[in-house]
mmCIF file of N, CA, C and O in Angstrom:
data_model
loop_
_atom_site.group_PDB
_atom_site.id
_atom_site.type_symbol
_atom_site.label_atom_id
_atom_site.label_comp_id
_atom_site.label_asym_id
_atom_site.label_seq_id
_atom_site.Cartn_x
_atom_site.Cartn_y
_atom_site.Cartn_z
ATOM 1 N N MET A 1 2.678 -10.507 9.957
ATOM 2 C CA MET A 1 3.242 -11.030 11.188
ATOM 3 C C MET A 1 3.411 -9.886 12.185
ATOM 4 O O MET A 1 3.654 -8.758 11.798
ATOM 5 N N ARG A 2 3.264 -10.207 13.444
ATOM 6 C CA ARG A 2 3.526 -9.250 14.514
ATOM 7 C C ARG A 2 4.701 -9.788 15.331
ATOM 8 O O ARG A 2 4.710 -10.949 15.720
ATOM 9 N N LEU A 3 5.685 -8.929 15.553
ATOM 10 C CA LEU A 3 6.852 -9.288 16.347
ATOM 11 C C LEU A 3 6.757 -8.614 17.702
ATOM 12 O O LEU A 3 6.664 -7.394 17.783
ATOM 13 N N ASP A 4 6.772 -9.399 18.761
ATOM 14 C CA ASP A 4 6.815 -8.872 20.124
ATOM 15 C C ASP A 4 8.283 -8.609 20.443
ATOM 16 O O ASP A 4 9.078 -9.552 20.562
ATOM 17 N N LEU A 5 8.651 -7.345 20.556
ATOM 18 C CA LEU A 5 10.054 -6.984 20.765
ATOM 19 C C LEU A 5 10.602 -7.487 22.095
ATOM 20 O O LEU A 5 11.798 -7.748 22.220
ATOM 21 N N ALA A 6 9.757 -7.626 23.102
ATOM 22 C CA ALA A 6 10.212 -8.083 24.414
ATOM 23 C C ALA A 6 10.530 -9.569 24.421
ATOM 24 O O ALA A 6 11.505 -10.002 25.032
ATOM 25 N N THR A 7 9.710 -10.359 23.720
ATOM 26 C CA THR A 7 9.880 -11.816 23.771
ATOM 27 C C THR A 7 10.442 -12.416 22.491
ATOM 28 O O THR A 7 10.916 -13.550 22.491
ATOM 29 N N GLY A 8 10.332 -11.679 21.391
ATOM 30 C CA GLY A 8 10.766 -12.208 20.107
ATOM 31 C C GLY A 8 9.718 -13.097 19.452
ATOM 32 O O GLY A 8 9.965 -13.677 18.398
ATOM 33 N N ALA A 9 8.540 -13.194 20.057
ATOM 34 C CA ALA A 9 7.488 -14.061 19.520
ATOM 35 C C ALA A 9 6.868 -13.462 18.264
ATOM 36 O O ALA A 9 6.617 -12.265 18.192
ATOM 37 N N LEU A 10 6.621 -14.318 17.279
ATOM 38 C CA LEU A 10 5.944 -13.928 16.050
ATOM 39 C C LEU A 10 4.539 -14.511 16.051
ATOM 40 O O LEU A 10 4.353 -15.682 16.367
ATOM 41 N N THR A 11 3.550 -13.682 15.701
ATOM 42 C CA THR A 11 2.182 -14.159 15.562
ATOM 43 C C THR A 11 1.622 -13.660 14.233
ATOM 44 O O THR A 11 1.995 -12.601 13.751
ATOM 45 N N VAL A 12 0.709 -14.422 13.669
ATOM 46 C CA VAL A 12 0.086 -14.054 12.409
ATOM 47 C C VAL A 12 -1.004 -13.024 12.680
ATOM 48 O O VAL A 12 -1.870 -13.237 13.521
ATOM 49 N N VAL A 13 -0.954 -11.904 11.969
ATOM 50 C CA VAL A 13 -1.988 -10.868 12.072
ATOM 51 C C VAL A 13 -3.061 -11.122 11.022
ATOM 52 O O VAL A 13 -4.246 -11.078 11.302
ATOM 53 N N ALA A 14 -2.634 -11.401 9.794
ATOM 54 C CA ALA A 14 -3.571 -11.650 8.697
ATOM 55 C C ALA A 14 -2.871 -12.498 7.647
ATOM 56 O O ALA A 14 -1.658 -12.422 7.488
ATOM 57 N N ASN A 15 -3.653 -13.280 6.938
ATOM 58 C CA ASN A 15 -3.112 -14.092 5.853
ATOM 59 C C ASN A 15 -3.262 -13.344 4.542
ATOM 60 O O ASN A 15 -4.373 -13.115 4.072
ATOM 61 N N LEU A 16 -2.132 -12.950 3.985
ATOM 62 C CA LEU A 16 -2.093 -12.249 2.702
ATOM 63 C C LEU A 16 -1.163 -13.001 1.768
ATOM 64 O O LEU A 16 -0.193 -13.621 2.215
ATOM 65 N N ILE A 17 -1.455 -12.929 0.480
ATOM 66 C CA ILE A 17 -0.601 -13.574 -0.513
ATOM 67 C C ILE A 17 0.396 -12.552 -1.041
ATOM 68 O O ILE A 17 0.010 -11.514 -1.563
ATOM 69 N N GLU A 18 1.670 -12.831 -0.870
ATOM 70 C CA GLU A 18 2.766 -11.992 -1.360
ATOM 71 C C GLU A 18 2.687 -10.527 -0.949
ATOM 72 O O GLU A 18 2.739 -9.628 -1.800
ATOM 73 N N PRO A 19 2.563 -10.232 0.355
ATOM 74 C CA PRO A 19 2.600 -8.827 0.769
ATOM 75 C C PRO A 19 3.958 -8.226 0.433
ATOM 76 O O PRO A 19 4.981 -8.879 0.575
ATOM 77 N N ARG A 20 3.949 -6.984 -0.029
ATOM 78 C CA ARG A 20 5.188 -6.340 -0.463
ATOM 79 C C ARG A 20 5.428 -5.052 0.302
ATOM 80 O O ARG A 20 6.366 -4.941 1.056
ATOM 81 N N GLY A 21 4.592 -4.045 0.082
ATOM 82 C CA GLY A 21 4.769 -2.757 0.728
ATOM 83 C C GLY A 21 3.781 -2.589 1.859
ATOM 84 O O GLY A 21 2.713 -3.192 1.864
ATOM 85 N N LEU A 22 4.131 -1.758 2.825
ATOM 86 C CA LEU A 22 3.321 -1.604 4.022
ATOM 87 C C LEU A 22 3.363 -0.163 4.502
ATOM 88 O O LEU A 22 4.411 0.472 4.510
ATOM 89 N N ALA A 23 2.204 0.358 4.895
ATOM 90 C CA ALA A 23 2.107 1.690 5.496
ATOM 91 C C ALA A 23 0.979 1.636 6.520
ATOM 92 O O ALA A 23 0.159 0.721 6.504
ATOM 93 N N MET A 24 0.937 2.624 7.404
ATOM 94 C CA MET A 24 -0.129 2.692 8.398
ATOM 95 C C MET A 24 -0.942 3.951 8.161
ATOM 96 O O MET A 24 -0.382 5.022 7.950
ATOM 97 N N ASP A 25 -2.274 3.807 8.183
ATOM 98 C CA ASP A 25 -3.114 4.989 8.010
ATOM 99 C C ASP A 25 -3.354 5.659 9.352
ATOM 100 O O ASP A 25 -2.939 5.152 10.400
ATOM 101 N N LYS A 26 -4.026 6.811 9.348
ATOM 102 C CA LYS A 26 -4.200 7.585 10.581
ATOM 103 C C LYS A 26 -5.134 6.903 11.576
ATOM 104 O O LYS A 26 -5.147 7.249 12.745
ATOM 105 N N ALA A 27 -5.882 5.891 11.134
ATOM 106 C CA ALA A 27 -6.760 5.132 12.031
ATOM 107 C C ALA A 27 -6.042 3.931 12.649
ATOM 108 O O ALA A 27 -6.648 3.173 13.405
ATOM 109 N N GLY A 28 -4.763 3.767 12.316
ATOM 110 C CA GLY A 28 -3.998 2.655 12.864
ATOM 111 C C GLY A 28 -4.162 1.350 12.107
ATOM 112 O O GLY A 28 -3.737 0.298 12.571
ATOM 113 N N LYS A 29 -4.759 1.421 10.924
ATOM 114 C CA LYS A 29 -4.899 0.237 10.073
ATOM 115 C C LYS A 29 -3.694 0.141 9.157
ATOM 116 O O LYS A 29 -3.119 1.151 8.743
ATOM 117 N N LEU A 30 -3.305 -1.073 8.820
ATOM 118 C CA LEU A 30 -2.191 -1.292 7.908
ATOM 119 C C LEU A 30 -2.711 -1.304 6.478
ATOM 120 O O LEU A 30 -3.747 -1.909 6.195
ATOM 121 N N ILE A 31 -2.000 -0.655 5.591
ATOM 122 C CA ILE A 31 -2.309 -0.693 4.170
ATOM 123 C C ILE A 31 -1.183 -1.498 3.533
ATOM 124 O O ILE A 31 -0.012 -1.174 3.694
ATOM 125 N N VAL A 32 -1.555 -2.567 2.839
ATOM 126 C CA VAL A 32 -0.568 -3.494 2.282
ATOM 127 C C VAL A 32 -0.724 -3.572 0.763
ATOM 128 O O VAL A 32 -1.828 -3.786 0.262
ATOM 129 N N ALA A 33 0.380 -3.389 0.048
ATOM 130 C CA ALA A 33 0.426 -3.627 -1.395
ATOM 131 C C ALA A 33 0.831 -5.081 -1.573
ATOM 132 O O ALA A 33 1.849 -5.512 -1.037
ATOM 133 N N ASP A 34 0.002 -5.834 -2.303
ATOM 134 C CA ASP A 34 0.279 -7.272 -2.418
ATOM 135 C C ASP A 34 0.498 -7.765 -3.844
ATOM 136 O O ASP A 34 0.415 -8.950 -4.119
ATOM 137 N N GLY A 35 0.789 -6.846 -4.753
ATOM 138 C CA GLY A 35 1.033 -7.240 -6.130
ATOM 139 C C GLY A 35 -0.228 -7.307 -6.972
ATOM 140 O O GLY A 35 -0.166 -7.298 -8.190
ATOM 141 N N ARG A 36 -1.387 -7.389 -6.341
ATOM 142 C CA ARG A 36 -2.666 -7.402 -7.059
ATOM 143 C C ARG A 36 -3.516 -6.193 -6.715
ATOM 144 O O ARG A 36 -4.339 -5.758 -7.501
ATOM 145 N N GLY A 37 -3.329 -5.670 -5.491
ATOM 146 C CA GLY A 37 -4.127 -4.537 -5.049
ATOM 147 C C GLY A 37 -3.619 -3.990 -3.740
ATOM 148 O O GLY A 37 -2.538 -4.358 -3.267
ATOM 149 N N LEU A 38 -4.419 -3.094 -3.158
ATOM 150 C CA LEU A 38 -4.112 -2.536 -1.838
ATOM 151 C C LEU A 38 -5.140 -3.083 -0.865
ATOM 152 O O LEU A 38 -6.341 -3.020 -1.115
ATOM 153 N N ARG A 39 -4.667 -3.610 0.257
ATOM 154 C CA ARG A 39 -5.534 -4.199 1.276
ATOM 155 C C ARG A 39 -5.398 -3.405 2.569
ATOM 156 O O ARG A 39 -4.320 -2.952 2.924
ATOM 157 N N ARG A 40 -6.501 -3.264 3.290
ATOM 158 C CA ARG A 40 -6.493 -2.637 4.613
ATOM 159 C C ARG A 40 -6.618 -3.776 5.633
ATOM 160 O O ARG A 40 -7.524 -4.599 5.544
ATOM 161 N N VAL A 41 -5.691 -3.804 6.577
ATOM 162 C CA VAL A 41 -5.668 -4.852 7.595
ATOM 163 C C VAL A 41 -5.873 -4.214 8.955
ATOM 164 O O VAL A 41 -5.156 -3.283 9.326
ATOM 165 N N ASP A 42 -6.852 -4.718 9.697
ATOM 166 C CA ASP A 42 -7.057 -4.287 11.077
ATOM 167 C C ASP A 42 -6.132 -5.129 11.944
ATOM 168 O O ASP A 42 -6.332 -6.336 12.069
ATOM 169 N N PRO A 43 -5.075 -4.528 12.518
ATOM 170 C CA PRO A 43 -4.115 -5.320 13.280
ATOM 171 C C PRO A 43 -4.702 -5.931 14.545
ATOM 172 O O PRO A 43 -4.154 -6.887 15.085
ATOM 173 N N GLY A 44 -5.820 -5.407 15.024
ATOM 174 C CA GLY A 44 -6.448 -5.968 16.219
ATOM 175 C C GLY A 44 -7.249 -7.223 15.943
ATOM 176 O O GLY A 44 -7.242 -8.166 16.735
ATOM 177 N N THR A 45 -7.934 -7.246 14.793
ATOM 178 C CA THR A 45 -8.802 -8.381 14.477
ATOM 179 C C THR A 45 -8.271 -9.258 13.351
ATOM 180 O O THR A 45 -8.715 -10.389 13.193
ATOM 181 N N GLY A 46 -7.360 -8.718 12.532
ATOM 182 C CA GLY A 46 -6.866 -9.459 11.374
ATOM 183 C C GLY A 46 -7.776 -9.352 10.168
ATOM 184 O O GLY A 46 -7.496 -9.940 9.126
ATOM 185 N N ALA A 47 -8.871 -8.585 10.275
ATOM 186 C CA ALA A 47 -9.799 -8.429 9.158
ATOM 187 C C ALA A 47 -9.104 -7.736 7.995
ATOM 188 O O ALA A 47 -8.394 -6.747 8.181
ATOM 189 N N VAL A 48 -9.323 -8.258 6.788
ATOM 190 C CA VAL A 48 -8.711 -7.718 5.576
ATOM 191 C C VAL A 48 -9.814 -7.247 4.637
ATOM 192 O O VAL A 48 -10.759 -7.992 4.353
ATOM 193 N N THR A 49 -9.700 -6.003 4.170
ATOM 194 C CA THR A 49 -10.625 -5.479 3.172
ATOM 195 C C THR A 49 -9.812 -4.921 2.008
ATOM 196 O O THR A 49 -8.674 -4.487 2.185
ATOM 197 N N THR A 50 -10.401 -4.937 0.836
ATOM 198 C CA THR A 50 -9.729 -4.409 -0.346
ATOM 199 C C THR A 50 -10.021 -2.918 -0.472
ATOM 200 O O THR A 50 -11.173 -2.508 -0.451
ATOM 201 N N VAL A 51 -8.965 -2.127 -0.591
ATOM 202 C CA VAL A 51 -9.085 -0.688 -0.783
ATOM 203 C C VAL A 51 -9.172 -0.382 -2.268
ATOM 204 O O VAL A 51 -10.007 0.405 -2.699
ATOM 205 N N ALA A 52 -8.295 -1.006 -3.052
ATOM 206 C CA ALA A 52 -8.264 -0.768 -4.501
ATOM 207 C C ALA A 52 -7.567 -1.929 -5.181
ATOM 208 O O ALA A 52 -6.615 -2.502 -4.644
ATOM 209 N N GLU A 53 -8.057 -2.261 -6.368
ATOM 210 C CA GLU A 53 -7.371 -3.219 -7.226
ATOM 211 C C GLU A 53 -7.876 -3.032 -8.648
ATOM 212 O O GLU A 53 -8.887 -2.367 -8.871
ATOM 213 N N GLY A 54 -7.160 -3.568 -9.587
ATOM 214 C CA GLY A 54 -7.554 -3.444 -10.983
ATOM 215 C C GLY A 54 -6.985 -2.198 -11.629
ATOM 216 O O GLY A 54 -6.401 -1.343 -10.977
ATOM 217 N N ALA A 55 -7.186 -2.122 -12.944
ATOM 218 C CA ALA A 55 -6.644 -1.017 -13.723
ATOM 219 C C ALA A 55 -7.104 0.319 -13.171
ATOM 220 O O ALA A 55 -8.217 0.434 -12.690
ATOM 221 N N PRO A 56 -6.236 1.288 -13.182
ATOM 222 C CA PRO A 56 -4.886 1.316 -13.739
ATOM 223 C C PRO A 56 -3.803 0.870 -12.749
ATOM 224 O O PRO A 56 -2.625 1.010 -13.058
ATOM 225 N N LEU A 57 -4.181 0.344 -11.619
ATOM 226 C CA LEU A 57 -3.214 -0.116 -10.611
ATOM 227 C C LEU A 57 -2.608 -1.427 -11.088
ATOM 228 O O LEU A 57 -3.288 -2.449 -11.136
ATOM 229 N N ASP A 58 -1.331 -1.403 -11.477
ATOM 230 C CA ASP A 58 -0.681 -2.549 -12.100
ATOM 231 C C ASP A 58 0.449 -3.056 -11.218
ATOM 232 O O ASP A 58 1.467 -2.401 -11.065
ATOM 233 N N GLN A 59 0.255 -4.200 -10.614
ATOM 234 C CA GLN A 59 1.257 -4.861 -9.780
ATOM 235 C C GLN A 59 1.814 -3.944 -8.687
ATOM 236 O O GLN A 59 3.020 -3.675 -8.648
ATOM 237 N N PRO A 60 0.968 -3.436 -7.794
ATOM 238 C CA PRO A 60 1.464 -2.533 -6.741
ATOM 239 C C PRO A 60 2.513 -3.201 -5.863
ATOM 240 O O PRO A 60 2.336 -4.320 -5.402
ATOM 241 N N ARG A 61 3.621 -2.473 -5.654
ATOM 242 C CA ARG A 61 4.752 -2.990 -4.887
ATOM 243 C C ARG A 61 4.910 -2.315 -3.528
ATOM 244 O O ARG A 61 5.480 -2.879 -2.623
ATOM 245 N N ASP A 62 4.472 -1.061 -3.445
ATOM 246 C CA ASP A 62 4.624 -0.329 -2.196
ATOM 247 C C ASP A 62 3.518 0.712 -2.117
ATOM 248 O O ASP A 62 2.905 1.059 -3.123
ATOM 249 N N VAL A 63 3.286 1.211 -0.905
ATOM 250 C CA VAL A 63 2.220 2.186 -0.674
ATOM 251 C C VAL A 63 2.686 3.180 0.384
ATOM 252 O O VAL A 63 3.456 2.831 1.277
ATOM 253 N N ALA A 64 2.228 4.417 0.248
ATOM 254 C CA ALA A 64 2.480 5.461 1.244
ATOM 255 C C ALA A 64 1.148 6.144 1.519
ATOM 256 O O ALA A 64 0.281 6.204 0.651
ATOM 257 N N VAL A 65 0.997 6.670 2.743
ATOM 258 C CA VAL A 65 -0.248 7.321 3.140
ATOM 259 C C VAL A 65 0.037 8.774 3.472
ATOM 260 O O VAL A 65 0.875 9.073 4.329
ATOM 261 N N GLN A 66 -0.664 9.686 2.799
ATOM 262 C CA GLN A 66 -0.540 11.112 3.074
ATOM 263 C C GLN A 66 -1.309 11.428 4.362
ATOM 264 O O GLN A 66 -2.206 10.681 4.765
ATOM 265 N N LEU A 67 -0.998 12.539 4.992
ATOM 266 C CA LEU A 67 -1.654 12.913 6.250
ATOM 267 C C LEU A 67 -3.172 12.977 6.141
ATOM 268 O O LEU A 67 -3.880 12.671 7.096
ATOM 269 N N ASP A 68 -3.691 13.340 4.960
ATOM 270 C CA ASP A 68 -5.150 13.412 4.784
ATOM 271 C C ASP A 68 -5.774 12.049 4.476
ATOM 272 O O ASP A 68 -6.974 11.944 4.272
ATOM 273 N N GLY A 69 -4.955 11.000 4.422
ATOM 274 C CA GLY A 69 -5.452 9.652 4.172
ATOM 275 C C GLY A 69 -5.324 9.178 2.744
ATOM 276 O O GLY A 69 -5.558 8.006 2.454
ATOM 277 N N THR A 70 -4.959 10.079 1.820
ATOM 278 C CA THR A 70 -4.791 9.684 0.426
ATOM 279 C C THR A 70 -3.647 8.678 0.319
ATOM 280 O O THR A 70 -2.610 8.835 0.950
ATOM 281 N N LEU A 71 -3.864 7.663 -0.502
ATOM 282 C CA LEU A 71 -2.860 6.614 -0.701
ATOM 283 C C LEU A 71 -2.125 6.838 -2.009
ATOM 284 O O LEU A 71 -2.718 7.276 -3.002
ATOM 285 N N TYR A 72 -0.842 6.514 -2.007
ATOM 286 C CA TYR A 72 -0.026 6.565 -3.211
ATOM 287 C C TYR A 72 0.640 5.211 -3.348
ATOM 288 O O TYR A 72 1.317 4.748 -2.437
ATOM 289 N N ALA A 73 0.418 4.577 -4.504
ATOM 290 C CA ALA A 73 0.986 3.257 -4.745
ATOM 291 C C ALA A 73 1.952 3.326 -5.911
ATOM 292 O O ALA A 73 1.720 4.036 -6.887
ATOM 293 N N VAL A 74 3.024 2.571 -5.791
ATOM 294 C CA VAL A 74 3.976 2.454 -6.886
ATOM 295 C C VAL A 74 3.834 1.035 -7.428
ATOM 296 O O VAL A 74 3.729 0.068 -6.677
ATOM 297 N N GLY A 75 3.739 0.967 -8.753
ATOM 298 C CA GLY A 75 3.552 -0.330 -9.389
ATOM 299 C C GLY A 75 4.436 -0.476 -10.604
ATOM 300 O O GLY A 75 5.496 0.140 -10.699
ATOM 301 N N GLU A 76 3.971 -1.262 -11.545
ATOM 302 C CA GLU A 76 4.704 -1.550 -12.767
ATOM 303 C C GLU A 76 4.857 -0.287 -13.606
ATOM 304 O O GLU A 76 3.984 0.055 -14.398
ATOM 305 N N ARG A 77 5.951 0.450 -13.368
ATOM 306 C CA ARG A 77 6.277 1.673 -14.117
ATOM 307 C C ARG A 77 5.219 2.760 -13.958
ATOM 308 O O ARG A 77 4.867 3.441 -14.922
ATOM 309 N N GLN A 78 4.712 2.924 -12.717
ATOM 310 C CA GLN A 78 3.677 3.927 -12.505
ATOM 311 C C GLN A 78 3.574 4.334 -11.031
ATOM 312 O O GLN A 78 4.016 3.619 -10.144
ATOM 313 N N ILE A 79 2.989 5.510 -10.831
ATOM 314 C CA ILE A 79 2.587 5.964 -9.503
ATOM 315 C C ILE A 79 1.112 6.301 -9.599
ATOM 316 O O ILE A 79 0.688 7.034 -10.498
ATOM 317 N N VAL A 80 0.317 5.740 -8.685
ATOM 318 C CA VAL A 80 -1.132 5.910 -8.714
ATOM 319 C C VAL A 80 -1.599 6.479 -7.384
ATOM 320 O O VAL A 80 -1.199 6.000 -6.323
ATOM 321 N N ARG A 81 -2.460 7.504 -7.457
ATOM 322 C CA ARG A 81 -3.100 8.062 -6.258
ATOM 323 C C ARG A 81 -4.436 7.339 -6.093
ATOM 324 O O ARG A 81 -5.173 7.150 -7.058
ATOM 325 N N VAL A 82 -4.738 6.959 -4.838
ATOM 326 C CA VAL A 82 -5.990 6.259 -4.553
ATOM 327 C C VAL A 82 -6.741 7.003 -3.463
ATOM 328 O O VAL A 82 -6.199 7.255 -2.381
ATOM 329 N N ASP A 83 -7.988 7.341 -3.747
ATOM 330 C CA ASP A 83 -8.862 7.951 -2.742
ATOM 331 C C ASP A 83 -9.315 6.824 -1.817
ATOM 332 O O ASP A 83 -9.948 5.868 -2.273
ATOM 333 N N PRO A 84 -8.986 6.905 -0.512
ATOM 334 C CA PRO A 84 -9.298 5.791 0.393
ATOM 335 C C PRO A 84 -10.792 5.587 0.626
ATOM 336 O O PRO A 84 -11.224 4.489 0.960
ATOM 337 N N ALA A 85 -11.583 6.622 0.442
ATOM 338 C CA ALA A 85 -13.022 6.503 0.663
ATOM 339 C C ALA A 85 -13.730 5.845 -0.520
ATOM 340 O O ALA A 85 -14.542 4.945 -0.355
ATOM 341 N N SER A 86 -13.394 6.286 -1.725
ATOM 342 C CA SER A 86 -14.095 5.794 -2.915
ATOM 343 C C SER A 86 -13.334 4.715 -3.672
ATOM 344 O O SER A 86 -13.917 3.988 -4.461
ATOM 345 N N GLY A 87 -12.018 4.640 -3.460
ATOM 346 C CA GLY A 87 -11.201 3.703 -4.222
ATOM 347 C C GLY A 87 -10.842 4.223 -5.605
ATOM 348 O O GLY A 87 -10.199 3.529 -6.389
ATOM 349 N N ALA A 88 -11.236 5.478 -5.924
ATOM 350 C CA ALA A 88 -10.926 6.062 -7.234
ATOM 351 C C ALA A 88 -9.418 6.150 -7.416
ATOM 352 O O ALA A 88 -8.697 6.571 -6.513
ATOM 353 N N LYS A 89 -8.942 5.752 -8.595
ATOM 354 C CA LYS A 89 -7.518 5.709 -8.888
ATOM 355 C C LYS A 89 -7.170 6.702 -9.992
ATOM 356 O O LYS A 89 -7.883 6.804 -10.982
ATOM 357 N N THR A 90 -6.040 7.420 -9.786
ATOM 358 C CA THR A 90 -5.556 8.384 -10.765
ATOM 359 C C THR A 90 -4.074 8.128 -10.993
ATOM 360 O O THR A 90 -3.292 8.123 -10.036
ATOM 361 N N VAL A 91 -3.680 7.921 -12.236
ATOM 362 C CA VAL A 91 -2.263 7.750 -12.559
ATOM 363 C C VAL A 91 -1.600 9.119 -12.528
ATOM 364 O O VAL A 91 -2.008 10.033 -13.237
ATOM 365 N N LEU A 92 -0.586 9.275 -11.687
ATOM 366 C CA LEU A 92 0.146 10.535 -11.567
ATOM 367 C C LEU A 92 1.364 10.565 -12.475
ATOM 368 O O LEU A 92 1.761 11.626 -12.953
ATOM 369 N N ALA A 93 1.976 9.414 -12.668
ATOM 370 C CA ALA A 93 3.160 9.321 -13.523
ATOM 371 C C ALA A 93 3.257 7.890 -14.034
ATOM 372 O O ALA A 93 2.860 6.951 -13.343
ATOM 373 N N SER A 94 3.777 7.759 -15.251
ATOM 374 C CA SER A 94 3.973 6.414 -15.796
ATOM 375 C C SER A 94 5.090 6.437 -16.818
ATOM 376 O O SER A 94 5.441 7.493 -17.347
ATOM 377 N N GLU A 95 5.624 5.235 -17.053
ATOM 378 C CA GLU A 95 6.688 5.057 -18.040
ATOM 379 C C GLU A 95 7.866 5.973 -17.742
ATOM 380 O O GLU A 95 8.248 6.142 -16.612
ATOM 381 N N GLY A 96 8.435 6.594 -18.772
ATOM 382 C CA GLY A 96 9.548 7.523 -18.615
ATOM 383 C C GLY A 96 10.658 6.989 -17.729
ATOM 384 O O GLY A 96 11.192 5.921 -17.969
ATOM 385 N N LEU A 97 10.978 7.736 -16.686
ATOM 386 C CA LEU A 97 12.058 7.363 -15.776
ATOM 387 C C LEU A 97 11.642 6.322 -14.743
ATOM 388 O O LEU A 97 12.474 5.864 -13.969
ATOM 389 N N LEU A 98 10.374 5.954 -14.721
ATOM 390 C CA LEU A 98 9.900 4.949 -13.750
ATOM 391 C C LEU A 98 10.204 3.554 -14.282
ATOM 392 O O LEU A 98 9.367 2.889 -14.874
ATOM 393 N N ASN A 99 11.425 3.121 -14.061
ATOM 394 C CA ASN A 99 11.869 1.825 -14.546
ATOM 395 C C ASN A 99 11.741 0.793 -13.429
ATOM 396 O O ASN A 99 12.671 0.542 -12.687
ATOM 397 N N TYR A 100 10.544 0.238 -13.272
ATOM 398 C CA TYR A 100 10.235 -0.780 -12.273
ATOM 399 C C TYR A 100 10.564 -0.320 -10.848
ATOM 400 O O TYR A 100 11.386 -0.925 -10.167
ATOM 401 N N PRO A 101 9.928 0.754 -10.389
ATOM 402 C CA PRO A 101 10.184 1.246 -9.025
ATOM 403 C C PRO A 101 9.736 0.224 -7.986
ATOM 404 O O PRO A 101 8.827 -0.576 -8.231
ATOM 405 N N SER A 102 10.360 0.258 -6.821
ATOM 406 C CA SER A 102 10.024 -0.722 -5.786
ATOM 407 C C SER A 102 9.579 -0.095 -4.477
ATOM 408 O O SER A 102 9.130 -0.806 -3.587
ATOM 409 N N ALA A 103 9.694 1.225 -4.320
ATOM 410 C CA ALA A 103 9.327 1.849 -3.048
ATOM 411 C C ALA A 103 8.832 3.276 -3.297
ATOM 412 O O ALA A 103 9.156 3.885 -4.306
ATOM 413 N N ILE A 104 8.036 3.770 -2.341
ATOM 414 C CA ILE A 104 7.514 5.131 -2.414
ATOM 415 C C ILE A 104 7.406 5.670 -0.996
ATOM 416 O O ILE A 104 7.175 4.924 -0.055
ATOM 417 N N ASP A 105 7.591 6.973 -0.855
ATOM 418 C CA ASP A 105 7.413 7.638 0.438
ATOM 419 C C ASP A 105 6.909 9.055 0.152
ATOM 420 O O ASP A 105 6.932 9.515 -0.970
ATOM 421 N N ILE A 106 6.467 9.722 1.193
ATOM 422 C CA ILE A 106 5.926 11.072 1.057
ATOM 423 C C ILE A 106 6.785 12.027 1.852
ATOM 424 O O ILE A 106 7.142 11.755 3.003
ATOM 425 N N ASP A 107 7.111 13.156 1.240
ATOM 426 C CA ASP A 107 7.849 14.212 1.920
ATOM 427 C C ASP A 107 6.860 14.973 2.794
ATOM 428 O O ASP A 107 6.020 15.715 2.289
ATOM 429 N N ARG A 108 6.887 14.767 4.086
ATOM 430 C CA ARG A 108 5.939 15.369 5.009
ATOM 431 C C ARG A 108 6.047 16.899 5.055
ATOM 432 O O ARG A 108 5.116 17.573 5.450
ATOM 433 N N GLY A 109 7.184 17.436 4.606
ATOM 434 C CA GLY A 109 7.377 18.870 4.635
ATOM 435 C C GLY A 109 6.897 19.579 3.377
ATOM 436 O O GLY A 109 6.829 20.793 3.333
ATOM 437 N N ALA A 110 6.540 18.800 2.360
ATOM 438 C CA ALA A 110 6.118 19.413 1.090
ATOM 439 C C ALA A 110 4.648 19.785 1.126
ATOM 440 O O ALA A 110 3.817 19.060 1.651
ATOM 441 N N GLY A 111 4.328 20.935 0.546
ATOM 442 C CA GLY A 111 2.973 21.383 0.317
ATOM 443 C C GLY A 111 2.071 21.222 1.453
ATOM 444 O O GLY A 111 0.950 21.243 1.529
#
């Protein structure tokens, strides 16, 4: 949904099933975690493309975008790095203290 702050009007940008987490990439596209995968949404056209889905990405709940475009998704007891160009997925952390995390962010000052 898009909210016009001046008028309060809501308009549909794209039809997604159960969108959960949201981030914006450096090209101005929205990256949405929808519980099954990561989707890229063009807010101008509403076009939806799949960035990543399937193992090891398990029930993604939120997504963050690093300055270089790398995506980080938090899912069912895991954090997964996703290469936005190839869709390659790497599990960075799983189980342990990750007890059903619901959000992720990136420290812009780190490294």
